[in-house]
CSV table of C-alpha atoms in Angstrom, one decimal:
chain,number,residue,atom,x,y,z
A,1,MET,CA,33.5,-68.0,28.6
A,2,ILE,CA,33.5,-69.9,31.9
A,3,PHE,CA,33.8,-66.6,33.7
A,4,TYR,CA,30.9,-65.2,31.7
A,5,ARG,CA,28.6,-68.1,32.6
A,6,TYR,CA,29.8,-68.0,36.2
A,7,ILE,CA,29.1,-64.3,36.8
A,8,ALA,CA,25.7,-64.4,35.0
A,9,LYS,CA,24.6,-67.5,37.0
A,10,GLU,CA,25.7,-66.0,40.3
A,11,ILE,CA,23.9,-62.7,39.7
A,12,LEU,CA,20.6,-64.6,38.8
A,13,GLN,CA,20.8,-66.8,41.8
A,14,SER,CA,21.4,-63.9,44.2
A,15,MET,CA,18.6,-61.9,42.5
A,16,LEU,CA,16.2,-64.8,43.0
A,17,ALA,CA,17.2,-65.3,46.6
A,18,VAL,CA,16.8,-61.6,47.5
A,19,SER,CA,13.6,-61.3,45.5
A,20,LEU,CA,12.1,-64.3,47.2
A,21,VAL,CA,12.8,-62.9,50.7
A,22,LEU,CA,11.3,-59.5,49.7
A,23,LEU,CA,8.2,-61.1,48.2
A,24,ILE,CA,7.6,-63.2,51.3
A,25,VAL,CA,7.9,-60.1,53.5
A,26,LEU,CA,5.6,-58.0,51.4
A,27,LEU,CA,3.0,-60.8,50.9
A,28,SER,CA,3.0,-61.4,54.6
A,29,GLY,CA,2.0,-57.8,55.2
A,30,ARG,CA,-0.7,-58.0,52.5
A,31,PHE,CA,-1.9,-61.3,54.0
A,32,ILE,CA,-2.3,-59.8,57.5
A,33,LYS,CA,-4.3,-56.8,56.0
A,34,TYR,CA,-6.6,-59.1,54.1
A,35,LEU,CA,-6.9,-61.4,57.1
A,36,ALA,CA,-8.0,-58.4,59.3
A,37,ASP,CA,-10.6,-57.4,56.7
A,38,ALA,CA,-11.9,-61.0,56.6
A,39,ALA,CA,-12.1,-61.1,60.4
A,40,THR,CA,-14.3,-57.9,60.4
A,41,GLY,CA,-16.5,-59.2,57.6
A,42,GLU,CA,-15.2,-56.7,55.0
A,43,LEU,CA,-13.7,-59.4,52.9
A,44,ASP,CA,-15.1,-62.8,52.0
A,45,PRO,CA,-12.6,-65.4,53.3
A,46,ASP,CA,-13.0,-67.4,50.2
A,47,LEU,CA,-11.5,-64.6,48.2
A,48,LEU,CA,-8.4,-64.2,50.4
A,49,PHE,CA,-5.9,-66.4,48.5
A,50,THR,CA,-7.3,-65.4,45.1
A,51,LEU,CA,-6.7,-61.8,45.9
A,52,MET,CA,-3.2,-62.6,47.2
A,53,LEU,CA,-2.3,-64.3,43.9
A,54,CYS,CA,-3.7,-61.3,41.9
A,55,ARG,CA,-1.4,-59.0,43.8
A,56,VAL,CA,1.8,-61.0,43.2
A,57,PRO,CA,2.6,-59.6,39.7
A,58,GLY,CA,2.3,-56.0,41.0
A,59,LEU,CA,4.8,-56.8,43.7
A,60,LEU,CA,7.1,-58.7,41.4
A,61,GLU,CA,7.4,-55.8,39.0
A,62,GLN,CA,8.9,-53.7,41.7
A,63,ILE,CA,10.7,-56.4,43.6
A,64,LEU,CA,12.7,-57.9,40.7
A,65,PRO,CA,14.6,-54.6,39.9
A,66,LEU,CA,15.6,-54.2,43.5
A,67,GLY,CA,16.5,-57.9,43.7
A,68,LEU,CA,18.7,-57.6,40.6
A,69,PHE,CA,20.3,-54.4,41.9
A,70,LEU,CA,21.2,-56.0,45.2
A,71,GLY,CA,22.2,-59.3,43.5
A,72,ILE,CA,24.8,-57.5,41.3
A,73,LEU,CA,26.1,-55.6,44.4
A,74,LEU,CA,26.5,-58.7,46.4
A,75,VAL,CA,28.0,-60.9,43.7
A,76,LEU,CA,30.5,-58.4,42.3
A,77,GLY,CA,31.3,-57.1,45.8
A,78,ARG,CA,32.2,-60.6,46.9
A,79,MET,CA,34.3,-61.1,43.8
A,80,TYR,CA,36.2,-57.9,44.5
A,81,VAL,CA,36.8,-58.9,48.2
A,82,GLU,CA,37.9,-62.4,47.2
A,83,ASN,CA,40.1,-61.1,44.3
A,84,GLU,CA,38.1,-63.0,41.7
A,85,ILE,CA,37.7,-59.7,39.7
A,86,SER,CA,41.5,-59.3,39.8
A,87,VAL,CA,41.8,-62.7,38.1
A,88,PHE,CA,39.1,-61.7,35.6
A,89,PHE,CA,41.0,-58.5,34.6
A,90,ALA,CA,44.4,-60.4,34.6
A,91,THR,CA,43.0,-62.7,31.9
A,92,GLY,CA,42.7,-59.8,29.4
A,93,ASN,CA,39.1,-58.7,30.3
A,94,SER,CA,38.2,-55.1,30.9
A,95,ARG,CA,35.6,-53.4,32.9
A,96,ASN,CA,33.5,-53.0,29.8
A,97,ASP,CA,33.6,-56.8,29.4
A,98,LEU,CA,32.2,-57.1,32.9
A,99,LEU,CA,29.5,-54.7,31.9
A,100,ARG,CA,28.6,-56.8,28.9
A,101,ILE,CA,28.4,-59.9,30.9
A,102,THR,CA,26.2,-58.3,33.5
A,103,MET,CA,23.8,-57.0,30.9
A,104,VAL,CA,22.9,-60.5,29.8
A,105,PRO,CA,20.9,-61.4,33.0
A,106,VAL,CA,19.8,-57.7,33.1
A,107,ALA,CA,18.2,-58.0,29.6
A,108,LEU,CA,16.5,-61.3,30.6
A,109,VAL,CA,15.0,-59.8,33.8
A,110,ALA,CA,14.0,-56.6,31.9
A,111,VAL,CA,12.0,-58.7,29.4
A,112,ILE,CA,10.3,-60.5,32.3
A,113,VAL,CA,9.5,-57.2,34.1
A,114,ALA,CA,8.2,-55.7,30.9
A,115,VAL,CA,5.8,-58.5,30.3
A,116,ILE,CA,4.6,-58.4,33.9
A,117,SER,CA,4.3,-54.6,34.0
A,118,LEU,CA,2.6,-54.2,30.6
A,119,TYR,CA,0.3,-57.2,30.6
A,120,VAL,CA,0.2,-59.4,33.7
A,121,THR,CA,-0.2,-56.8,36.4
A,122,PRO,CA,-3.2,-55.0,34.8
A,123,LEU,CA,-5.0,-58.3,34.4
A,124,GLY,CA,-4.4,-59.2,38.0
A,125,ILE,CA,-5.5,-55.8,39.3
A,126,SER,CA,-8.6,-55.8,37.0
A,127,TYR,CA,-9.6,-59.3,38.2
A,128,SER,CA,-9.1,-58.5,41.8
A,129,GLU,CA,-11.1,-55.3,41.5
A,130,ALA,CA,-13.9,-57.2,39.8
A,131,LEU,CA,-14.0,-59.8,42.6
A,132,LEU,CA,-14.2,-57.0,45.2
A,133,ASN,CA,-16.9,-55.2,43.4
A,134,GLN,CA,-18.9,-58.5,43.0
A,135,GLN,CA,-18.5,-59.0,46.8
A,136,ASN,CA,-19.7,-55.4,47.5
A,137,THR,CA,-22.9,-56.0,45.5
A,138,ARG,CA,-23.9,-58.9,47.8
A,139,SER,CA,-26.0,-58.2,50.9
A,140,GLU,CA,-24.6,-58.7,54.4
A,141,LEU,CA,-26.8,-61.9,54.7
A,142,GLU,CA,-25.2,-63.4,51.6
A,143,GLN,CA,-21.8,-63.0,53.1
A,144,LEU,CA,-22.6,-64.6,56.5
A,145,GLU,CA,-20.4,-67.4,57.9
A,146,ALA,CA,-21.9,-69.7,60.5
A,147,GLY,CA,-20.2,-69.6,63.9
A,148,ARG,CA,-18.5,-66.3,63.4
A,149,PHE,CA,-19.3,-62.7,64.5
A,150,GLN,CA,-19.5,-60.4,61.5
A,151,MET,CA,-19.5,-56.6,61.4
A,152,LEU,CA,-22.5,-54.9,59.9
A,153,ARG,CA,-21.9,-52.4,57.1
A,154,GLY,CA,-20.6,-49.1,58.6
A,155,GLY,CA,-19.2,-50.9,61.6
A,156,LYS,CA,-22.3,-50.1,63.7
A,157,GLY,CA,-23.1,-53.6,64.9
A,158,VAL,CA,-22.5,-57.3,64.7
A,159,ILE,CA,-24.5,-60.3,63.5
A,160,TYR,CA,-24.0,-63.9,64.5
A,161,THR,CA,-25.7,-67.2,63.5
A,162,GLU,CA,-24.9,-70.7,64.6
A,163,GLY,CA,-26.1,-72.2,61.3
A,164,PHE,CA,-26.5,-70.9,57.7
A,165,ASP,CA,-27.7,-72.8,54.7
A,166,LYS,CA,-26.5,-70.9,51.7
A,167,GLU,CA,-28.8,-72.8,49.3
A,168,SER,CA,-32.0,-72.0,51.2
A,169,GLY,CA,-30.7,-68.9,52.9
A,170,ARG,CA,-32.1,-69.9,56.2
A,171,LEU,CA,-30.4,-68.9,59.5
A,172,LYS,CA,-30.4,-70.8,62.8
A,173,GLU,CA,-30.0,-69.1,66.2
A,174,VAL,CA,-29.5,-65.5,65.2
A,175,PHE,CA,-28.0,-62.8,67.3
A,176,ILE,CA,-27.8,-59.1,66.2
A,177,ALA,CA,-26.4,-56.2,68.2
A,178,SER,CA,-26.6,-52.7,66.7
A,179,GLN,CA,-26.2,-49.1,67.8
A,180,ASN,CA,-29.4,-47.1,68.1
A,181,ASN,CA,-29.9,-44.0,65.9
A,182,ILE,CA,-28.3,-40.7,66.8
A,183,GLY,CA,-30.0,-39.2,69.9
A,184,ALA,CA,-31.1,-42.6,71.2
A,185,LYS,CA,-29.1,-44.2,74.1
A,186,GLY,CA,-28.0,-47.8,74.3
A,187,GLU,CA,-28.3,-50.4,71.6
A,188,THR,CA,-30.7,-52.9,70.1
A,189,ILE,CA,-30.3,-56.6,70.7
A,190,LEU,CA,-32.2,-59.1,68.5
A,191,VAL,CA,-32.2,-62.8,69.3
A,192,ALA,CA,-34.2,-65.3,67.2
A,193,SER,CA,-34.4,-69.1,66.7
A,194,GLN,CA,-34.3,-68.8,63.0
A,195,GLY,CA,-34.5,-66.3,60.1
A,196,TRP,CA,-34.3,-65.8,56.3
A,197,GLN,CA,-34.0,-63.1,53.7
A,198,LYS,CA,-37.1,-61.7,52.0
A,199,ILE,CA,-37.1,-59.2,49.1
A,200,ASP,CA,-40.1,-57.0,48.6
A,201,GLU,CA,-41.3,-57.6,45.0
A,202,ILE,CA,-42.5,-54.0,44.6
A,203,THR,CA,-39.8,-51.9,46.3
A,204,GLY,CA,-36.9,-54.3,46.0
A,205,GLU,CA,-36.1,-53.7,49.7
A,206,ARG,CA,-34.4,-56.6,51.5
A,207,TYR,CA,-35.6,-57.7,54.9
A,208,LEU,CA,-34.3,-60.2,57.5
A,209,MET,CA,-37.3,-62.2,58.7
A,210,LEU,CA,-36.8,-63.5,62.2
A,211,GLU,CA,-39.0,-66.0,64.1
A,212,LYS,CA,-39.5,-66.8,67.7
A,213,GLY,CA,-37.3,-64.4,69.5
A,214,PHE,CA,-37.1,-61.1,71.5
A,215,ARG,CA,-35.8,-57.6,71.1
A,216,ASN,CA,-34.2,-55.4,73.7
A,217,LYS,CA,-33.7,-51.7,73.0
A,218,GLY,CA,-32.2,-48.9,75.0
A,219,VAL,CA,-30.4,-48.9,78.4
A,220,PRO,CA,-31.4,-51.4,81.0
A,221,GLY,CA,-32.9,-49.8,84.1
A,222,GLU,CA,-34.2,-46.6,82.3
A,223,ALA,CA,-37.8,-45.9,81.7
A,224,SER,CA,-37.3,-46.0,77.9
A,225,TYR,CA,-35.9,-49.5,77.9
A,226,GLU,CA,-38.0,-51.8,75.8
A,227,VAL,CA,-38.3,-55.6,75.9
A,228,THR,CA,-40.3,-57.2,73.1
A,229,THR,CA,-41.0,-60.8,72.3
A,230,PHE,CA,-42.2,-61.8,68.8
A,231,ARG,CA,-43.3,-64.7,66.8
A,232,GLN,CA,-42.1,-63.0,63.6
A,233,TYR,CA,-40.1,-59.8,63.1
A,234,ALA,CA,-38.9,-58.0,60.0
A,235,GLN,CA,-35.5,-56.3,60.2
A,236,ARG,CA,-34.7,-54.0,57.2
A,237,VAL,CA,-31.4,-54.7,55.6
A,238,PRO,CA,-29.7,-51.4,54.5
A,239,PRO,CA,-29.4,-51.0,50.7
A,240,ILE,CA,-26.0,-51.5,49.0
A,241,GLU,CA,-24.5,-48.2,48.4
A,242,ASN,CA,-22.9,-47.5,44.9
A,243,ALA,CA,-20.1,-45.7,46.8
A,244,GLY,CA,-19.0,-49.1,48.0
A,245,LEU,CA,-18.1,-50.2,44.5
A,246,ARG,CA,-14.5,-49.8,43.6
A,247,ARG,CA,-13.8,-47.7,40.5
A,248,LEU,CA,-11.6,-49.4,38.0
A,249,LYS,CA,-8.4,-47.2,38.1
A,250,GLU,CA,-5.9,-46.7,35.4
A,251,ASP,CA,-3.6,-49.4,36.8
A,252,SER,CA,-6.3,-52.0,36.0
A,253,LEU,CA,-6.7,-51.0,32.4
A,254,SER,CA,-4.8,-52.7,29.6
A,255,THR,CA,-1.7,-51.1,28.1
A,256,GLY,CA,-3.6,-50.7,24.8
A,257,GLU,CA,-6.4,-48.7,26.4
A,258,LEU,CA,-3.9,-46.4,28.1
A,259,TRP,CA,-2.0,-45.9,24.8
A,260,GLN,CA,-5.1,-44.7,23.0
A,261,SER,CA,-6.4,-42.5,25.7
A,262,PRO,CA,-5.7,-38.7,25.9
A,263,ASN,CA,-6.3,-38.7,29.6
A,264,ILE,CA,-3.3,-37.4,31.5
A,265,ASP,CA,-3.8,-39.9,34.3
A,266,TYR,CA,-3.6,-42.7,31.7
A,267,LYS,CA,-0.5,-41.3,30.1
A,268,ALA,CA,1.2,-41.1,33.4
A,269,ALA,CA,0.2,-44.7,34.2
A,270,LEU,CA,1.5,-45.8,30.7
A,271,GLN,CA,4.9,-44.1,31.3
A,272,TRP,CA,5.1,-45.7,34.7
A,273,ARG,CA,4.7,-49.2,33.1
A,274,PHE,CA,7.4,-48.5,30.6
A,275,SER,CA,9.7,-47.1,33.3
A,276,LEU,CA,9.9,-50.3,35.3
A,277,PRO,CA,11.9,-52.3,32.7
A,278,LEU,CA,13.8,-49.2,31.7
A,279,VAL,CA,15.1,-48.8,35.3
A,280,LEU,CA,17.0,-52.1,35.1
A,281,PRO,CA,19.9,-51.3,32.8
A,282,ILE,CA,20.4,-48.0,34.6
A,283,ILE,CA,20.6,-49.5,38.1
A,284,ALA,CA,22.7,-52.3,36.8
A,285,LEU,CA,25.3,-49.8,35.5
A,286,LEU,CA,25.1,-48.1,38.9
A,287,ALA,CA,25.5,-51.4,40.8
A,288,ILE,CA,28.7,-52.2,38.8
A,289,ALA,CA,30.1,-48.9,39.7
A,290,LEU,CA,29.2,-49.2,43.4
A,291,SER,CA,30.4,-52.8,43.7
A,292,LYS,CA,34.0,-51.9,43.4
A,293,THR,CA,35.5,-52.4,46.9
A,294,SER,CA,38.6,-53.7,48.7
A,295,PRO,CA,39.0,-56.7,51.0
A,296,ARG,CA,39.3,-54.4,54.0
A,297,GLN,CA,36.0,-52.7,53.3
A,298,GLY,CA,34.0,-55.9,52.8
A,299,ARG,CA,31.3,-56.9,50.3
A,300,PHE,CA,28.5,-55.2,52.2
A,301,ILE,CA,30.0,-51.7,52.5
A,302,LYS,CA,28.1,-50.4,49.5
A,303,ILE,CA,24.7,-52.0,50.1
A,304,LEU,CA,23.3,-49.1,52.2
A,305,PRO,CA,24.4,-46.3,49.8
A,306,GLY,CA,23.1,-48.4,46.9
A,307,ILE,CA,19.7,-48.9,48.6
A,308,ILE,CA,19.4,-45.2,49.3
A,309,ILE,CA,20.2,-44.3,45.7
A,310,TYR,CA,17.7,-46.9,44.5
A,311,MET,CA,14.9,-45.5,46.8
A,312,LEU,CA,15.7,-42.0,45.6
A,313,TYR,CA,15.2,-43.3,42.0
A,314,MET,CA,11.8,-44.8,42.9
A,315,VAL,CA,10.7,-41.7,44.8
A,316,ALA,CA,11.7,-39.5,41.9
A,317,LEU,CA,9.6,-41.6,39.5
A,318,ASN,CA,6.6,-41.4,41.8
A,319,LEU,CA,7.0,-37.6,42.2
A,320,GLY,CA,7.4,-37.3,38.5
A,321,ARG,CA,4.2,-39.2,37.9
A,322,ASP,CA,2.3,-37.1,40.4
A,323,ALA,CA,3.7,-33.9,38.8
A,324,MET,CA,2.7,-35.1,35.4
A,325,ILE,CA,-0.9,-35.8,36.6
A,326,LYS,CA,-1.1,-32.4,38.2
A,327,GLY,CA,0.1,-30.7,35.0
A,328,GLN,CA,3.3,-29.4,36.6
A,329,ILE,CA,5.4,-30.9,33.9
A,330,PRO,CA,4.4,-31.5,30.2
A,331,SER,CA,3.3,-35.0,29.2
A,332,TRP,CA,6.1,-35.2,26.5
A,333,MET,CA,8.7,-34.8,29.3
A,334,GLY,CA,6.9,-37.3,31.5
A,335,LEU,CA,9.2,-39.5,33.5
A,336,TRP,CA,12.0,-39.5,30.9
A,337,TRP,CA,13.9,-36.7,32.8
A,338,VAL,CA,14.1,-38.9,35.9
A,339,HIS,CA,15.7,-41.7,33.8
A,340,LEU,CA,18.1,-39.3,32.2
A,341,LEU,CA,19.1,-37.8,35.5
A,342,PHE,CA,19.9,-41.2,37.1
A,343,LEU,CA,21.5,-42.5,33.9
A,344,SER,CA,23.9,-39.5,34.2
A,345,VAL,CA,24.6,-40.3,37.8
A,346,ALA,CA,25.3,-44.0,36.8
A,347,LEU,CA,27.6,-43.0,33.9
A,348,PHE,CA,29.5,-40.6,36.2
A,349,ALA,CA,29.9,-43.3,38.9
A,350,TYR,CA,30.9,-45.9,36.3
A,351,ASN,CA,33.5,-43.6,34.7
A,352,PHE,CA,34.6,-41.9,37.9
A,353,ASP,CA,38.2,-43.5,37.9
A,354,TYR,CA,38.7,-42.3,34.3
A,355,ILE,CA,37.4,-38.8,35.0
A,356,TYR,CA,39.5,-38.7,38.1
A,357,ARG,CA,42.7,-39.6,36.2
A,358,ARG,CA,41.9,-37.2,33.4
A,359,TYR,CA,41.3,-34.4,35.8
A,360,PHE,CA,44.7,-34.9,37.6
A,361,ALA,CA,46.5,-35.4,34.3
A,362,TRP,CA,45.1,-32.0,33.2
A,363,GLN,CA,46.1,-30.4,36.5
A,364,GLU,CA,49.7,-31.7,36.2
A,365,GLY,CA,49.8,-30.7,32.5
A,366,GLY,CA,48.5,-27.2,33.4
């Protein structure tokens, strides 16, 4: 019983350590992307950390299986190297006992991954998509931040203001630089002491009303170069395109909605969600088989082959999902063939010593 608790505890601790490192690495990459979007004005900085939190469940559902797989390899590999497994077997335990012990933390993690995959991740994706859609329906002026250059929609210019009162919508010391239309050289520079947004009651068009400033248009030194001063100037704000709205994809729908839908994309997404917890016992069986090593080889000798096999498993699942969506494989087959294939590989690896002995016994008997 002491051995049982010891092995289960070591596996869970290693899994948590590996998963935490992987989560930090992946979140850092996601954070840099969101930070770049915020710097160019494509993302409201206030949404940055909320979006990061919404993406955590989607990362965890894929990190935890890999973390558990590596945790089993590291723990059992160390126990083989330090001869702890020899002591375990010497006390009357078998390899199947080791399998049963390992499946306790595997079952726990499988339940957690199932809850995340089937319920938590869709909620997070749906909420983040709703936030991004809400942001995309706001005009550029509503997303301004004082003291920061912000890209105009389409990336064809920048706008800057030294002060912005979000309640009144008034701007102070406004600077706008934008590219001229196709066929016209140079750019247009607008500078004004203040401005505000005006909406035409009839057409619904949005305008940036600027006061006390000047406009430069064209290339300095050329005959077509224009310099205009104004007391008041109306700059039309481009309408918000519906194409900018993000379509709610199947990954953001609830599991119940996917279950009831005959849509093949939804069926593929549903099978993917069920696949993630189903992966765990299969890779655990494979990890037990791969963890067998000798003190000379070291505990890390099987890590690289294990990661390669795990990545092949994930790639096969993704290819199976794409093939299912394209109609290349029937929906009833779905992703089950991938699991059966890797279960066969895991069973073969787990029983390799037995198969090897039986084969040579048959050869000698023949």
